[in-house]
Coordinates of C-alpha atoms in Angstrom, one line a residue:
M15 CA 8.7 7.3 -2.3
K16 CA 8.5 4.0 -4.1
A17 CA 12.0 4.0 -5.3
T18 CA 13.4 5.0 -2.0
Y19 CA 11.2 2.3 -0.3
F20 CA 12.4 -0.3 -2.8
S21 CA 16.0 0.6 -2.2
T22 CA 15.5 0.4 1.6
V23 CA 13.6 -2.8 1.4
L24 CA 16.0 -4.5 -1.1
C25 CA 19.0 -3.7 1.1
A26 CA 17.2 -4.9 4.3
V27 CA 16.2 -8.1 2.5
A28 CA 19.7 -8.5 1.1
A29 CA 21.3 -8.2 4.5
A30 CA 18.8 -10.6 6.2
T31 CA 19.0 -13.1 3.3
T32 CA 22.8 -13.0 3.5
A33 CA 22.8 -13.6 7.2
L34 CA 20.1 -16.4 6.8
A35 CA 21.8 -18.1 4.0
L36 CA 25.2 -18.1 5.8
S37 CA 23.7 -19.5 9.0
V38 CA 21.1 -22.1 8.2
A39 CA 21.0 -22.7 4.4
P40 CA 21.7 -26.2 2.9
A41 CA 24.6 -26.3 0.5
N42 CA 22.5 -26.5 -2.5
A43 CA 20.2 -23.5 -1.5
A44 CA 20.3 -20.3 -3.6
Q45 CA 22.4 -17.6 -2.1
L46 CA 23.2 -14.0 -2.8
D47 CA 26.1 -13.7 -5.2
Q48 CA 28.0 -10.4 -5.5
F49 CA 30.5 -9.7 -8.3
V50 CA 32.3 -6.9 -10.1
T51 CA 33.3 -6.7 -13.8
P52 CA 37.1 -6.9 -14.7
S53 CA 37.1 -3.1 -15.1
G54 CA 35.9 -2.7 -11.6
N55 CA 33.3 -0.2 -12.8
I56 CA 30.1 -2.3 -12.5
G57 CA 29.2 -4.3 -9.4
C58 CA 26.1 -6.4 -8.9
L59 CA 24.3 -8.4 -6.3
V60 CA 22.2 -11.4 -7.7
G61 CA 19.8 -13.3 -5.6
P62 CA 16.9 -15.7 -6.0
H63 CA 14.5 -12.7 -6.2
G64 CA 16.4 -10.3 -8.5
A65 CA 19.4 -8.4 -9.1
V66 CA 20.8 -4.9 -8.3
C67 CA 23.8 -3.3 -10.1
E68 CA 25.8 -0.3 -9.4
I69 CA 27.9 1.7 -11.8
R70 CA 30.8 3.9 -10.4
D71 CA 31.7 5.9 -13.5
H72 CA 29.4 6.7 -16.4
S73 CA 29.1 9.1 -19.3
Y74 CA 25.5 8.7 -20.2
A75 CA 23.0 11.6 -19.7
Q76 CA 22.0 11.6 -16.1
P77 CA 18.2 10.5 -15.8
A78 CA 15.8 13.1 -14.3
V79 CA 15.7 12.7 -10.5
P80 CA 12.2 12.1 -9.1
A81 CA 10.9 14.7 -6.9
N82 CA 10.7 12.3 -4.0
C83 CA 14.3 11.1 -4.3
H84 CA 16.5 12.6 -1.5
G85 CA 19.5 10.4 -2.3
A86 CA 21.7 9.5 -5.2
Y87 CA 20.0 8.5 -8.5
G88 CA 21.0 7.2 -11.9
D89 CA 23.8 4.7 -10.9
V90 CA 21.8 1.9 -9.4
F91 CA 19.5 -0.4 -11.3
S92 CA 17.4 -3.3 -10.2
E93 CA 15.0 -6.0 -11.4
Q94 CA 13.0 -7.9 -8.7
D95 CA 10.7 -10.9 -9.0
G96 CA 10.1 -10.6 -12.7
A97 CA 8.8 -7.0 -12.6
F98 CA 9.9 -4.2 -14.9
A99 CA 13.5 -3.1 -14.0
Q100 CA 14.0 0.4 -12.4
I101 CA 16.5 3.0 -11.6
N102 CA 16.8 3.2 -7.8
C103 CA 17.0 6.2 -5.4
H104 CA 19.5 5.3 -2.7
T105 CA 21.4 6.6 0.2
D106 CA 23.8 3.8 0.6
Q107 CA 26.2 1.6 -1.6
P108 CA 24.2 -1.6 -2.3
V109 CA 27.2 -3.5 -3.8
D110 CA 30.5 -4.4 -2.5
F111 CA 33.1 -3.6 -5.1
H112 CA 35.6 -5.8 -3.4
S113 CA 33.6 -8.9 -4.5
R114 CA 34.9 -11.5 -6.9
V115 CA 35.6 -10.7 -10.5
V116 CA 33.4 -12.2 -13.2
D117 CA 35.3 -12.3 -16.5
Y118 CA 33.8 -10.9 -19.7
G119 CA 31.8 -13.5 -21.5
Q120 CA 30.7 -15.1 -18.3
Q121 CA 27.2 -15.4 -16.7
V122 CA 25.9 -15.2 -13.1
R123 CA 22.5 -17.0 -12.8
Q124 CA 20.0 -17.4 -10.0
G125 CA 16.9 -19.3 -11.0
T126 CA 15.4 -17.5 -14.2
L127 CA 17.5 -14.5 -13.6
A128 CA 20.8 -14.2 -15.6
C129 CA 23.4 -11.4 -15.5
N130 CA 25.6 -11.5 -18.6
V131 CA 29.0 -9.7 -18.4
T132 CA 30.4 -8.5 -21.8
T133 CA 33.1 -6.1 -22.7
R134 CA 30.6 -3.4 -23.4
F135 CA 27.9 -3.8 -20.8
V136 CA 26.2 -5.8 -18.1
E137 CA 22.7 -7.1 -18.8
C138 CA 20.6 -8.7 -16.1
A139 CA 17.2 -10.0 -17.3
D140 CA 14.5 -12.5 -16.1
G141 CA 14.2 -15.2 -18.7
S142 CA 10.7 -16.0 -17.7
T143 CA 9.2 -12.4 -18.1
G144 CA 11.9 -10.7 -20.2
H145 CA 12.3 -7.8 -17.8
G146 CA 15.6 -6.5 -17.0
F147 CA 18.3 -3.8 -17.6
T148 CA 21.4 -3.2 -19.5
L149 CA 24.1 -1.1 -17.9
A150 CA 27.2 0.4 -19.5
R151 CA 29.5 3.3 -19.1
E152 CA 28.0 5.1 -22.2
F153 CA 24.3 3.9 -21.8
Y154 CA 21.7 2.2 -19.9
S155 CA 18.1 0.7 -20.6
V156 CA 15.5 -0.6 -18.4
Y157 CA 12.7 -2.8 -19.7

């Protein structure tokens, strides 16, 4: 229930924040930033309160699906407000894979949260807490 709730809340907050940011935010205000890797396999949404990334194709072992998950599981990862990262149960696609491409070796940052794009993985972590996740075709980790 918690993972489903988080996914639903994160999507609702993301949509509301995007609408609000586009309509009334001053030019220097933090906004949601969406991007995809050059391969197009990983896409992320980064905002002032966290990040969510989705992977399209992976070869890692599928994590056990929680009994309360009635959607997809094992392909969406998030870190919010410095808390431990998690794998999310979801029934939607939280990331727009037609977003801008962030090249390998680049970083997307919002406040203390940074997502680093490398040729092997994407890592999003909160520098103030050390919590985050790493996502790659062959492996993942949440911490």
